[in-house]
Each structure stands twice: as structure tokens, then as C-alpha cells.
Short mmCIF file of C-alpha atoms (C1' of nucleotides) in Angstrom, two decimals:
data_model
loop_
_atom_site.label_atom_id
_atom_site.label_comp_id
_atom_site.label_asym_id
_atom_site.label_seq_id
_atom_site.Cartn_x
_atom_site.Cartn_y
_atom_site.Cartn_z
CA MET A 29 79.68 230.69 95.17
CA ASN A 30 82.69 228.97 95.30
CA LEU A 31 83.73 225.59 93.93
CA THR A 32 86.28 223.03 94.89
CA PRO A 33 88.53 221.46 92.24
CA GLY A 34 86.46 218.94 90.34
CA SER A 35 87.59 215.85 88.49
CA HIS A 36 87.22 217.53 85.16
CA ASP A 37 87.04 221.20 85.27
CA LEU A 38 85.84 221.58 81.80
CA PHE A 39 84.04 224.69 82.31
CA LEU A 40 87.07 226.45 83.57
CA ASP A 41 87.94 227.05 79.92
CA ILE A 42 86.02 230.18 79.79
CA PHE A 43 88.87 231.72 81.81
CA ASP A 44 91.45 230.46 79.31
CA GLU A 45 91.99 233.78 77.56
CA ALA A 46 90.56 235.94 80.32
CA PRO A 47 92.36 238.86 81.89
CA VAL A 48 93.99 238.34 85.27
CA LEU A 49 94.10 240.15 88.38
CA ASP A 50 97.13 240.08 90.87
CA LEU A 51 96.12 240.56 94.68
CA ASP A 52 98.27 241.26 97.73
CA PRO A 53 97.68 239.65 100.99
CA GLY A 54 94.64 241.26 102.63
CA GLU A 55 93.44 242.78 99.62
CA VAL A 56 89.69 242.53 98.78
CA LEU A 57 88.47 240.85 95.61
CA ILE A 58 84.77 240.95 96.22
CA HIS A 59 83.02 243.32 98.71
CA ALA A 60 79.69 241.88 100.30
CA GLY A 61 76.75 243.66 98.92
CA ALA A 62 78.35 244.77 95.67
CA LYS A 63 76.79 243.86 92.29
CA ALA A 64 77.52 240.49 91.48
CA ASP A 65 78.64 241.00 87.81
CA ARG A 66 81.89 239.13 87.66
CA VAL A 67 83.14 235.63 88.41
CA PHE A 68 86.67 234.41 89.15
CA ASN A 69 88.92 231.52 88.85
CA ILE A 70 91.92 231.27 91.36
CA LEU A 71 95.02 230.65 89.40
CA ASN A 72 97.31 230.52 92.43
CA GLY A 73 97.69 231.62 95.92
CA MET A 74 94.75 231.42 98.33
CA VAL A 75 91.61 233.70 99.21
CA MET A 76 89.20 233.36 101.69
CA VAL A 77 85.34 233.83 101.55
CA HIS A 78 83.64 235.26 104.44
CA ARG A 79 80.70 236.97 105.91
CA THR A 80 80.98 239.66 108.68
CA GLY A 81 78.10 240.90 110.69
CA SER A 82 77.66 244.59 111.66
CA ASP A 83 78.83 243.55 115.16
CA GLY A 84 82.12 242.62 113.60
CA ARG A 85 81.61 238.82 114.07
CA ARG A 86 83.18 237.13 111.24
CA GLN A 87 82.55 233.66 109.84
CA ILE A 88 85.00 232.30 107.13
CA LEU A 89 82.99 230.19 104.86
CA SER A 90 85.76 228.66 102.80
CA PHE A 91 89.47 228.92 101.68
CA LEU A 92 90.00 228.62 97.99
CA VAL A 93 93.01 227.55 96.09
CA ARG A 94 94.10 226.87 92.57
CA ASN A 95 91.26 226.01 90.25
CA ASN A 96 88.51 227.09 92.50
CA PHE A 97 85.87 229.30 91.40
CA VAL A 98 84.04 232.08 92.93
CA GLY A 99 81.30 234.67 92.41
CA LEU A 100 78.05 233.17 91.15
CA THR A 101 75.16 233.89 93.38
CA SER A 102 71.48 233.22 93.00
CA THR A 103 70.74 237.12 93.56
CA ASP A 104 72.17 240.16 91.92
CA ASP A 105 74.57 240.95 94.80
CA TYR A 106 77.46 239.15 96.48
CA PHE A 107 76.49 238.23 100.02
CA PHE A 108 80.04 237.40 100.97
CA THR A 109 83.46 239.06 100.69
CA VAL A 110 86.46 237.50 99.17
CA GLU A 111 89.90 238.50 100.40
CA ALA A 112 93.46 237.38 99.53
CA VAL A 113 95.17 235.35 102.21
CA VAL A 114 98.68 235.58 100.41
CA LYS A 115 99.82 236.99 96.97
CA THR A 116 97.26 235.49 94.66
CA ARG A 117 96.34 235.77 90.85
CA VAL A 118 92.83 235.39 89.63
CA ALA A 119 91.36 235.15 86.15
CA VAL A 120 88.23 237.45 85.66
CA CYS A 121 85.13 236.68 83.57
CA SER A 122 81.82 238.45 83.29
CA ARG A 123 78.89 236.65 84.80
CA THR A 124 76.91 236.85 81.64
CA ALA A 125 79.79 235.08 79.66
CA LEU A 126 79.61 232.25 82.15
CA MET A 127 75.88 232.12 81.95
CA GLU A 128 75.89 232.02 78.07
CA ARG A 129 78.60 229.06 78.29
CA LEU A 130 76.42 227.24 80.69
CA ALA A 131 73.35 227.77 78.54
CA ASN A 132 74.89 226.71 75.29
CA ASP A 133 76.88 223.62 76.36
CA PRO A 134 74.97 220.99 78.19
CA ALA A 135 78.28 218.98 79.33
CA VAL A 136 79.69 222.15 80.76
CA GLU A 137 76.39 222.82 82.61
CA ARG A 138 76.39 219.32 83.89
CA THR A 139 79.76 219.79 85.28
CA TYR A 140 79.08 222.98 86.77
CA LEU A 141 76.20 221.40 88.59
CA ASN A 142 78.29 218.48 89.70
CA MET A 143 80.64 221.05 91.33
CA LEU A 144 77.86 222.94 92.98
CA HIS A 145 76.68 219.74 94.61
CA ARG A 146 80.36 219.22 95.94
CA VAL A 147 80.47 222.46 97.27
CA LEU A 148 77.23 222.19 99.11
CA GLU A 149 78.33 218.98 100.51
CA ASP A 150 81.55 220.69 101.81
CA ALA A 151 79.37 223.34 103.37
CA TYR A 152 77.43 220.61 105.18
CA ASP A 153 80.81 218.99 106.33
CA LEU A 154 81.46 222.43 107.93
CA VAL A 155 77.96 222.58 109.45
CA TYR A 156 78.58 219.26 110.98
CA SER A 157 81.98 220.29 112.31
CA LEU A 158 80.74 223.60 113.96
CA GLY A 159 77.60 221.83 115.37
CA GLN A 160 78.88 218.74 116.72
CA ARG A 161 82.69 218.50 116.91
CA THR A 162 84.96 219.91 119.78
CA ALA A 163 87.79 222.39 119.23
CA VAL A 164 90.61 219.70 118.89
CA GLU A 165 88.45 217.72 116.40
CA ARG A 166 87.71 220.74 114.40
CA LEU A 167 91.51 221.51 114.09
CA ALA A 168 92.23 217.89 113.11
CA VAL A 169 89.64 218.05 110.48
CA PHE A 170 90.94 221.34 109.26
CA LEU A 171 94.60 219.97 108.97
CA LEU A 172 93.41 217.02 107.04
CA TYR A 173 91.43 219.27 104.68
CA LEU A 174 94.63 221.44 103.98
CA ARG A 175 96.51 218.26 103.36
CA TYR A 176 93.77 217.17 101.01
CA TRP A 177 93.61 220.43 99.29
CA HIS A 178 97.37 220.50 98.92
CA ARG A 179 97.37 217.11 97.40
CA VAL A 180 94.72 217.97 94.78
CA CYS A 181 96.57 221.17 93.93
CA GLU A 182 99.86 219.61 93.38
CA ASN A 183 98.35 216.58 91.87
CA ILE A 184 100.54 214.36 94.04
CA VAL A 185 99.64 210.45 93.46
CA ASP A 186 102.32 208.75 95.51
CA ASP A 187 103.92 210.27 98.39
CA GLN A 188 107.20 208.49 98.95
CA ASP A 189 108.95 211.22 100.75
CA GLY A 190 105.84 212.06 102.76
CA ARG A 191 105.91 215.65 101.47
CA LEU A 192 102.15 215.69 102.23
CA ASN A 193 102.55 215.48 105.88
CA GLN A 194 104.01 218.81 105.82
CA VAL A 195 101.06 221.21 105.98
CA ALA A 196 101.61 224.90 105.16
CA LEU A 197 99.38 227.16 107.13
CA PRO A 198 99.20 230.47 104.84
CA MET A 199 96.48 231.96 107.05
CA GLY A 200 96.75 233.53 110.48
CA ARG A 201 95.53 231.98 113.64
CA GLU A 202 92.54 234.34 114.01
CA ASP A 203 91.41 233.29 110.40
CA ILE A 204 91.51 229.68 111.34
CA ALA A 205 89.58 230.58 114.38
CA ASP A 206 86.95 232.38 112.51
CA PHE A 207 86.59 229.34 109.93
CA LEU A 208 86.26 226.86 112.93
CA GLY A 209 84.03 229.09 114.92
CA LEU A 210 86.63 229.49 117.81
CA LYS A 211 88.75 232.29 119.27
CA LYS A 212 92.38 232.37 118.29
CA GLU A 213 93.69 231.49 121.88
CA THR A 214 91.63 228.29 121.65
CA VAL A 215 93.18 227.44 118.27
CA SER A 216 96.79 227.94 119.72
CA ARG A 217 95.72 225.62 122.72
CA SER A 218 94.24 222.97 120.50
CA PHE A 219 97.55 223.09 118.25
CA ARG A 220 99.42 222.54 121.55
CA GLN A 221 97.00 219.58 122.56
CA LEU A 222 97.63 217.95 119.15
CA GLU A 223 101.40 218.42 119.57
CA GLU A 224 101.41 216.97 123.16
CA SER A 225 99.67 213.88 121.86
CA GLU A 226 102.29 213.49 119.29
CA LEU A 227 99.65 213.66 116.40
CA ILE A 228 101.54 216.79 114.93
CA HIS A 229 104.74 218.60 115.23
CA ARG A 230 104.95 222.50 114.96
CA ASP A 231 107.99 223.03 112.57
CA GLU A 232 107.35 226.67 112.44
CA ARG A 233 104.61 229.13 112.98
CA SER A 234 102.86 228.43 109.60
CA LEU A 235 104.14 224.88 109.06
CA VAL A 236 103.29 221.69 110.90
CA SER A 237 104.09 218.15 110.20
CA ILE A 238 101.57 215.31 110.73
CA ARG A 239 103.21 212.58 112.82
CA ASN A 240 100.38 210.29 113.02
CA LEU A 241 97.88 210.56 110.30
CA ALA A 242 95.80 207.43 111.49
CA ALA A 243 95.37 208.93 114.82
CA LEU A 244 94.46 212.31 113.38
CA ARG A 245 92.04 210.73 111.12
CA GLU A 246 90.49 208.79 113.86
CA LEU A 247 90.22 212.06 116.02
CA ALA A 248 88.63 213.98 113.16
CA GLY A 249 86.17 211.05 112.59
CA ILE A 250 86.72 211.08 109.10
CA ARG A 251 85.84 207.66 108.30
CA ASP A 252 82.17 208.69 109.02
CA PHE A 253 81.77 210.79 105.94
CA ALA A 254 83.87 213.84 105.24
CA SER A 255 86.79 214.40 103.05
CA PRO A 256 88.61 212.11 100.77
CA ARG A 257 85.42 211.56 98.79
CA HIS A 258 86.08 213.65 95.77
CA LEU A 259 89.21 211.66 95.06
CA SER A 260 89.42 209.15 92.26
CA ALA A 261 90.67 205.65 93.20
CA ASP A 262 94.22 206.54 91.95
CA PHE A 263 94.62 209.04 94.65
CA GLN A 264 94.19 206.95 97.63
CA SER A 265 97.12 206.92 100.00
CA MET B 5 70.43 217.62 98.11
CA ASN B 6 67.59 219.64 99.18
CA LEU B 7 66.04 222.69 97.76
CA THR B 8 64.03 225.59 99.30
CA PRO B 9 60.83 226.68 97.71
CA GLY B 10 61.87 228.98 94.69
CA SER B 11 60.01 231.63 92.94
CA HIS B 12 59.08 229.61 89.93
CA ASP B 13 59.60 225.92 90.65
CA LEU B 14 59.00 224.81 87.12
CA PHE B 15 61.09 221.80 87.20
CA LEU B 16 58.88 220.30 89.93
CA ASP B 17 56.49 219.19 87.01
CA ILE B 18 58.44 215.96 86.63
CA PHE B 19 56.72 215.03 89.86
CA ASP B 20 53.13 215.88 88.45
CA GLU B 21 52.27 212.33 87.54
CA ALA B 22 54.72 210.54 89.83
CA PRO B 23 53.68 208.02 92.48
CA VAL B 24 53.44 209.18 95.90
CA LEU B 25 54.68 207.71 99.28
CA ASP B 26 53.12 208.33 102.73
CA LEU B 27 55.49 208.44 105.64
CA ASP B 28 54.64 208.21 109.42
CA PRO B 29 56.40 210.34 111.91
CA GLY B 30 60.06 208.87 112.55
CA GLU B 31 59.88 206.88 109.31
CA VAL B 32 63.12 207.16 107.27
CA LEU B 33 62.76 207.99 103.54
CA ILE B 34 66.44 207.88 102.70
CA HIS B 35 69.30 206.07 104.56
CA ALA B 36 72.61 207.52 104.38
CA GLY B 37 74.89 205.34 102.41
CA ALA B 38 72.19 203.91 100.10
CA LYS B 39 72.38 204.10 96.45
CA ALA B 40 71.28 207.55 95.30
CA ASP B 41 68.86 206.45 92.52
CA ARG B 42 65.61 208.45 93.48
CA VAL B 43 64.68 211.95 94.21
CA PHE B 44 61.82 213.26 96.08
CA ASN B 45 59.37 216.18 96.38
CA ILE B 46 57.64 217.08 99.70
CA LEU B 47 53.92 217.33 99.02
CA ASN B 48 52.95 218.11 102.52
CA GLY B 49 54.19 217.37 106.17
CA MET B 50 57.92 217.97 107.26
CA VAL B 51 60.93 215.80 106.89
CA MET B 52 64.49 216.49 108.42
CA VAL B 53 67.76 215.86 106.76
CA HIS B 54 70.57 214.78 108.97
CA ARG B 55 74.01 213.14 109.38
CA THR B 56 74.81 210.87 112.26
CA GLY B 57 78.43 209.98 113.18
CA SER B 58 79.21 206.50 114.39
CA ASP B 59 79.56 207.85 117.63
CA GLY B 60 75.90 208.93 117.75
CA ARG B 61 76.50 212.72 117.47
CA ARG B 62 73.72 213.88 115.05
CA GLN B 63 73.51 217.14 112.95
CA ILE B 64 70.44 218.00 111.35
CA LEU B 65 71.09 220.06 108.02
CA SER B 66 67.67 221.06 107.23
CA PHE B 67 63.93 220.91 107.69
CA LEU B 68 62.03 220.54 104.57
CA VAL B 69 58.47 221.48 103.84
CA ARG B 70 56.01 221.62 100.94
CA ASN B 71 57.55 221.86 97.45
CA ASN B 72 61.05 221.24 98.77
CA PHE B 73 63.11 218.69 97.00
CA VAL B 74 65.58 216.17 98.23
CA GLY B 75 67.79 213.34 96.74
CA LEU B 76 70.37 214.56 94.21
CA THR B 77 73.92 214.21 95.24
CA SER B 78 77.30 214.57 93.52
CA THR B 79 78.18 210.88 94.19
CA ASP B 80 76.28 207.70 93.65
CA ASP B 81 75.33 207.38 97.38
CA TYR B 82 73.25 209.53 99.68
CA PHE B 83 75.56 210.90 102.40
CA PHE B 84 72.59 211.96 104.74
CA THR B 85 69.53 210.45 106.05
CA VAL B 86 65.96 211.83 105.51
CA GLU B 87 63.32 211.10 108.12
CA ALA B 88 59.63 212.26 108.51
CA VAL B 89 58.90 214.66 111.36
CA VAL B 90 55.19 214.34 111.10
CA LYS B 91 52.89 212.46 108.73
CA THR B 92 54.22 213.32 105.27
CA ARG B 93 53.47 212.61 101.78
CA VAL B 94 56.14 212.75 99.12
CA ALA B 95 56.20 212.23 95.32
CA VAL B 96 58.94 209.80 93.99
CA CYS B 97 60.77 210.21 90.80
CA SER B 98 63.97 208.40 89.46
CA ARG B 99 67.17 210.23 89.41
CA THR B 100 67.66 209.36 85.85
CA ALA B 101 64.36 211.01 85.00
CA LEU B 102 65.24 214.19 86.67
CA MET B 103 68.70 214.20 84.88
CA GLU B 104 67.05 213.72 81.44
CA ARG B 105 64.60 216.60 82.29
CA LEU B 106 67.55 218.91 83.34
CA ALA B 107 69.52 217.85 80.15
CA ASN B 108 66.66 218.34 77.81
CA ASP B 109 65.15 221.58 79.05
CA PRO B 110 67.48 224.46 79.47
CA ALA B 111 65.13 226.73 81.39
CA VAL B 112 64.60 223.88 83.89
CA GLU B 113 68.13 223.41 84.33
CA ARG B 114 68.55 227.20 84.96
CA THR B 115 65.80 227.04 87.54
CA TYR B 116 67.40 224.14 89.19
CA LEU B 117 70.75 225.77 89.37
CA ASN B 118 69.25 228.79 91.04
CA MET B 119 67.62 226.61 93.56
CA LEU B 120 70.93 224.97 94.30
CA HIS B 121 72.58 228.26 94.85
CA ARG B 122 69.75 229.29 97.32
CA VAL B 123 70.26 226.12 99.20
CA LEU B 124 73.98 226.61 99.41
CA GLU B 125 73.34 230.12 100.69
CA ASP B 126 70.89 228.68 103.35
CA ALA B 127 73.81 226.31 104.24
CA TYR B 128 76.12 229.33 104.72
CA ASP B 129 73.59 230.92 106.96
CA LEU B 130 73.47 227.92 109.12
CA VAL B 131 77.28 227.98 109.20
CA TYR B 132 77.37 231.49 110.30
CA SER B 133 74.79 230.71 113.16
CA LEU B 134 76.69 227.72 114.32
CA GLY B 135 80.17 229.34 114.12
CA GLN B 136 79.20 232.86 115.56
CA ARG B 137 75.89 233.15 117.35
CA THR B 138 74.99 232.35 120.83
CA ALA B 139 72.38 229.84 121.79
CA VAL B 140 69.48 232.40 122.09
CA GLU B 141 70.24 234.08 119.05
CA ARG B 142 70.29 230.77 117.01
CA LEU B 143 66.76 230.02 118.59
CA ALA B 144 65.61 233.52 117.54
CA VAL B 145 66.98 232.84 114.09
CA PHE B 146 65.26 229.46 113.95
CA LEU B 147 61.86 230.78 114.96
CA LEU B 148 62.15 233.42 112.25
CA TYR B 149 62.96 230.79 109.67
CA LEU B 150 59.90 228.86 110.78
CA ARG B 151 57.75 231.84 110.27
CA TYR B 152 59.23 232.55 107.04
CA TRP B 153 58.69 228.86 105.79
CA HIS B 154 55.32 228.93 106.79
CA ARG B 155 54.61 232.25 105.05
CA VAL B 156 56.21 230.82 101.81
CA CYS B 157 54.27 227.52 102.19
CA GLU B 158 50.83 229.02 102.86
CA ASN B 159 51.56 231.93 100.41
CA ILE B 160 50.37 234.46 102.88
CA VAL B 161 50.77 237.92 101.44
CA ASP B 162 49.13 240.23 103.97
CA ASP B 163 48.94 239.26 107.54
CA GLN B 164 46.07 241.21 109.05
CA ASP B 165 45.27 238.76 111.80
CA GLY B 166 48.87 238.19 112.74
CA ARG B 167 48.42 234.53 112.08
CA LEU B 168 52.12 234.41 111.01
CA ASN B 169 53.11 235.29 114.68
CA GLN B 170 51.84 231.70 115.77
CA VAL B 171 54.70 229.52 115.06
CA ALA B 172 54.19 225.69 115.12
CA LEU B 173 57.21 223.57 116.27
CA PRO B 174 56.39 220.18 114.87
CA MET B 175 59.74 218.72 115.76
CA GLY B 176 60.86 217.66 119.27
CA ARG B 177 63.21 219.77 121.33
CA GLU B 178 65.96 217.40 120.78
CA ASP B 179 65.69 217.83 117.00
CA ILE B 180 65.82 221.61 117.31
CA ALA B 181 69.01 221.18 119.56
CA ASP B 182 70.62 218.84 116.83
CA PHE B 183 69.78 221.54 114.30
CA LEU B 184 71.27 224.29 116.37
CA GLY B 185 74.18 222.62 117.52
CA LEU B 186 72.92 222.61 121.14
CA LYS B 187 71.62 220.36 123.79
CA LYS B 188 67.81 220.08 124.31
CA GLU B 189 68.12 221.56 127.82
CA THR B 190 69.86 224.62 126.52
CA VAL B 191 67.00 224.86 124.01
CA SER B 192 64.52 224.64 126.86
CA ARG B 193 66.40 227.39 128.74
CA SER B 194 66.73 229.69 125.55
CA PHE B 195 62.92 229.40 125.08
CA ARG B 196 62.49 230.67 128.59
CA GLN B 197 64.95 233.54 128.10
CA LEU B 198 63.06 234.71 124.98
CA GLU B 199 59.91 234.28 126.96
CA GLU B 200 61.21 236.23 129.95
CA SER B 201 62.47 238.99 127.65
CA GLU B 202 58.78 238.96 126.18
CA LEU B 203 60.01 238.50 122.73
CA ILE B 204 57.69 235.48 122.50
CA HIS B 205 55.08 233.43 124.47
CA ARG B 206 54.75 229.70 124.67
CA ASP B 207 51.20 228.87 124.12
CA GLU B 208 51.68 225.18 124.20
CA ARG B 209 54.65 222.77 123.90
CA SER B 210 54.60 223.05 120.14
CA LEU B 211 53.21 226.46 119.46
CA VAL B 212 54.85 229.67 120.18
CA SER B 213 53.66 233.28 119.41
CA ILE B 214 55.96 236.04 118.46
CA ARG B 215 55.23 239.10 120.74
CA ASN B 216 58.01 241.40 119.61
CA LEU B 217 58.95 240.75 116.08
CA ALA B 218 61.28 243.72 115.71
CA ALA B 219 63.10 242.74 118.68
CA LEU B 220 63.54 239.03 117.56
CA ARG B 221 65.01 240.31 114.25
CA GLU B 222 67.31 242.68 116.13
CA LEU B 223 68.37 239.80 118.43
CA ALA B 224 68.92 237.34 115.44
CA GLY B 225 70.76 240.01 113.58
CA ILE B 226 68.61 239.35 110.50
CA ARG B 227 69.46 242.66 109.04
CA ASP B 228 72.94 241.68 108.33
CA PHE B 229 71.97 239.15 105.64
CA ALA B 230 69.95 236.02 106.31
CA SER B 231 66.47 235.31 105.71
CA PRO B 232 63.92 237.29 103.87
CA ARG B 233 65.96 237.27 100.87
CA HIS B 234 64.04 234.88 98.70
CA LEU B 235 60.92 236.84 98.99
CA SER B 236 59.53 238.72 96.09
CA ALA B 237 58.57 242.28 96.61
CA ASP B 238 55.03 241.38 97.21
CA PHE B 239 55.82 239.42 100.19
CA GLN B 240 57.37 242.20 102.42
CA SER B 241 55.53 242.67 105.68
"C1'" DC C 22 43.11 207.66 135.91
"C1'" DG C 23 47.59 205.81 135.32
"C1'" DT C 24 51.68 205.49 133.05
"C1'" DA C 25 55.39 206.69 129.55
"C1'" DG C 26 57.54 210.04 127.04
"C1'" DA C 27 58.78 214.61 126.34
"C1'" DC C 28 59.84 218.78 128.44
"C1'" DT C 29 61.53 221.84 132.12
"C1'" DT C 30 64.27 222.99 135.93
"C1'" DG C 31 68.18 223.01 139.17
"C1'" DA C 32 72.96 222.21 140.72
"C1'" DC C 33 77.25 221.53 139.18
"C1'" DG C 34 81.25 220.88 135.94
"C1'" DC C 35 84.05 221.69 131.98
"C1'" DA C 36 85.24 223.65 127.51
"C1'" DT C 37 85.74 227.59 125.43
"C1'" DG C 38 85.85 232.68 125.87
"C1'" DT C 39 88.21 236.90 127.77
"C1'" DC C 40 91.75 239.77 129.45
"C1'" DA C 41 96.40 240.45 130.19
"C1'" DA C 42 101.28 239.64 129.89
"C1'" DA C 43 105.11 237.39 127.88
"C1'" DG C 44 107.41 235.34 124.02
"C1'" DT C 45 108.58 234.93 118.95
"C1'" DG C 46 109.88 235.89 114.66
"C1'" DC C 47 110.66 239.23 110.83
"C1'" DG C 48 111.57 243.58 108.52
"C1'" DT C 49 113.41 248.04 108.80
"C1'" DG C 50 116.90 251.25 109.60
"C1'" DG C 51 121.00 252.29 111.92
"C1'" DC D 3 125.34 242.77 110.70
"C1'" DC D 4 122.80 243.89 114.65
"C1'" DA D 5 119.10 246.00 117.22
"C1'" DC D 6 115.04 247.61 117.53
"C1'" DG D 7 109.98 247.58 117.05
"C1'" DC D 8 105.77 245.74 115.58
"C1'" DA D 9 102.47 242.25 114.55
"C1'" DC D 10 101.51 237.70 115.52
"C1'" DT D 11 101.33 233.80 118.66
"C1'" DT D 12 101.67 231.57 122.79
"C1'" DT D 13 100.73 231.11 127.61
"C1'" DG D 14 98.47 232.00 132.16
"C1'" DA D 15 94.49 233.21 135.33
"C1'" DC D 16 90.13 233.71 135.40
"C1'" DA D 17 84.98 234.13 133.69
"C1'" DT D 18 81.00 232.37 131.62
"C1'" DG D 19 77.97 229.76 128.60
"C1'" DC D 20 76.68 225.72 127.60
"C1'" DG D 21 76.70 220.51 128.73
"C1'" DT D 22 75.72 216.90 132.16
"C1'" DC D 23 73.25 214.45 135.42
"C1'" DA D 24 69.27 214.25 137.97
"C1'" DA D 25 64.94 215.45 139.68
"C1'" DG D 26 60.63 217.22 138.96
"C1'" DT D 27 56.42 218.43 135.86
"C1'" DC D 28 53.53 218.17 132.03
"C1'" DT D 29 50.71 216.02 128.56
"C1'" DA D 30 49.02 212.54 125.50
"C1'" DC D 31 47.15 208.21 125.42
"C1'" DG D 32 45.57 203.99 126.61
#
DNA sequence: CGTAGACTTGACGCATGTCAAAGTGCGTGG
DNA sequence: CCACGCACTTTGACATGCGTCAAGTCTACG
């Protein structure tokens, strides 16, 4: 399973001296069905976790960035595939080493548990999106998530120059579609809709700027629950 | 958060001497936003966990039955509502008591962790359904889930008389709809479709029999990953 | 028995999917 | 440096699955 960056990722220290692995875009790190004997920490870049049915339908479960963690399951096999989106470096550690670390250090296990809870809450956010929101709303939520991840990743506290409002989209349209339960054409049209309502501007294929953050949040319905929940008070902006 | 019945729910012993609470159908056990100071174990009946947006859209995240667990979150507040579907009895325990039990007994904490992983995997199953499957397929998966839960609950190993193929639907159509990301009318029509294809028969409003289990599984695409994953070998049937 | 709530069914509309074509940017080789 | 080609994205026209709205039917319960 995968974990979002936490407040104090103190269990990630098992990766401190760990060997690293470099991945090219599209390269597969974990094959669904393989024996789940290793866990990974993303050092930079981005990977996506997905499930693909035998009929080719694919659902992306999450995009992972720096300091996110993948690989632990309740069974002996991975039930998902992990694939690099861009050039990515990961640290590798054996499952048993992680389990020992968890067993021996209560504080670490506590942290891990907390992370798991947050991941679960993120999964339920996605469930709400897929079950209840329209295409444009899902895209709005997605852009806000990317903005948020970027902020956490870069540790940006104040945002004078509005750097945060430039959102990079390292993944292709089809990947976004398979994450949001849509088709790539619908993703395109939803981008246009957001642009026409002047909530965003498409600078380039893989770069959009948020023009009206408040309206985007309103559309995403972020007030209800969702995202900026894992942020400490320092980070509100 | 909620947990599905595990192979050895040895951490549930904290509820052994715990006070119980009786709930009538529709009664709310947990209000979203309330302080998350208590955790619960379902003794009998059924509850549903859901999120409702300010605009009234509701997504049911899970239905919980005997020996399922709810209440732990990564934050100090519940972000979901828990409501009884039928008459239900739950055992109550303070969050701090659970945390102490987890901290003091490594085996218990390990079990809890495993359960959390399984819950997460179930959440991702739901994500796949909502993102990729059609209405009829979602309903097929749902019926198989109910069958599975029933089996685990009753601990049915062999099923000579085919009792398992009678599936009870204690929740209303709208609840099913809000779980599957559909509208109640669509749920109705999907039931009819399944009946017309002779995969099921509707005995009563709240009781269907599975007529063609293999075909239902095929339709649900259960082979790909999904359900009978938490079953020990003894339970295969 | 009668009424109220839940479920089903039907007719219709709209959001999203499908299929096809045109546009865009980017790397490669001339 | 330019031109070509390829992969990705956008756009358009059309199809369809699911949602909406409004009758109808069933069932439980008084």
C-alpha cells in the first residue's frame, strides 16, 4: 500500500542507507500478482499505482511523489501495478526489514498506522469523487490535489509569487482519465470548460495556472471535507 | 475507520467487557465532525458508513456487519457518519483504551495493521467499481459481496442446501444506489436486467436468490482480483 | 381496509462515451 | 536549422447509459 507524506515520517529512516533504483517513464516497478517481498520509498519523480482488469479497463488508484511509500499489502502478493510516470528514483527495502522495524519501535509503528489511516481517508476521498462528482468537479479536485502535493513536496509555506498556482501535469490525459473514471476526451473537454469559466489557464500541454482558486475550491466542494486536512496550521494559505 | 472481519480478530478482546449500545434503524451512531473519542465493534445487525456533502450528495463508504470495527481516524474528528441500517447492537470502547492496547501488545497491533490493510484494499475495490464498472456490473459485485459477508458472518463452510444463494438486502434501494454511485431507479432497472438474464431471482423486495453464480462472477469480473481474497482455504466453495 | 412509504416502470433529457479527423508539439534525421 | 513524422491532445458529430421526472404498483402497518 501507499502512503502520503506525513507530518513526521520517522519510519522512513529504514530507507536511509537503502539501495536505490532508477526508473524511466513507463517502467514498471511492481507487477500485480508478483510476490510482495519489497517495499519502496519514492525519492523523486512520480509513479502511479493502478489495477488493470483482464478486459483492459484500468483504474489508477494514486499518484505518488517524494517521500511516499509503496509496497506493503495484507497478503503475500501485490494486487496492484506501480509504474513510473516520469524519471523517478526510489529506495528499496525488504518487507521483512520494514516489519522488524515496525515490531521493534512502537513510535515508528504508531507513525505507520497514522499514515495508513490517512491513505485510507484519501482512498475514500476518491470514492466520493467517483461516486458523486461530475467530470468537471473531479478535475477541479484533481488540480487542487496536485497543487497540494506540490506544496507538501516543496515545503512551501508562504506563496508570495504565486508559484503554487502553476500546476504541472506530468502524466498524460489518459492517465488522468483513468484516475478520475473518465475518458481522455472528457478530460480534455473538462479542461476547456474550466478555462472558459476562467478558473484556470492552460499555459502548455502539461502546465496550467489556477486563475481563481476560490472558485475552483467552491466547484470542487473542498470545504465539505477533502484535502487540506493533512496540513499543519503553518501551511494554511 | 472500519475493519472487515479478519482471520483472527484478536484485538477485538478489548470489547469483551465493554458496555453495549442498541440502535434502531436510521439511528446515528457517529456524527461526522464530532470528536473521535470512541471506537465501536458491531455485535449484530448492520450499520453504514457514509459522507454527505453540504449539497446533499451522499456516498456510502461501507456496510458493516458482525465483528466489524469503526471509529479510529488519523485526526481528532470523525469525517464520516455511521448510521444503523437495521436494529443493531454495538460494543463501545474509548479511543485511548484501544490505543493503549495497541501500544502494549505487539501481536495485537500487528493484527490491527493487517485489518487496516484489508480495509484499504476493499476501499480500492470500491474505487475500481465506481471508476470502471457499469451499473449492472456494480450491482453484481455488490450481491457477491453480500453473499461473501453473509458467509463470513455465519461461518458457513460447506453450503449443501445452497442457503448462501439467498441474499438478504436489509438496506433500501437508495442506500444501495448511494453505495454504488447510482440512482435508485437505475438500481431497480439493474435488478431487472439481472433477473431477465436469469442470473438472479427476486423472491421479495429484500431477498434475492442467485440463480447462476458462475455467470454473476463472470459479469462482476471477480476473477481479476476482488473478493474471496480474505477467505482461508477452508472456505472455498 | 386504507393510507403512506418504498419500489418499479415509462418517457424523455443530458452528461459522458465513442469514433473519426484535425491540430499541436517534439525529437530525429536530413 | 528546417522538415518530417509520430504520439499526444483537442475538437466535432453522433451514440448511449444513466439521471430526471412523473405515474403507477406493491407492501407493511395501523
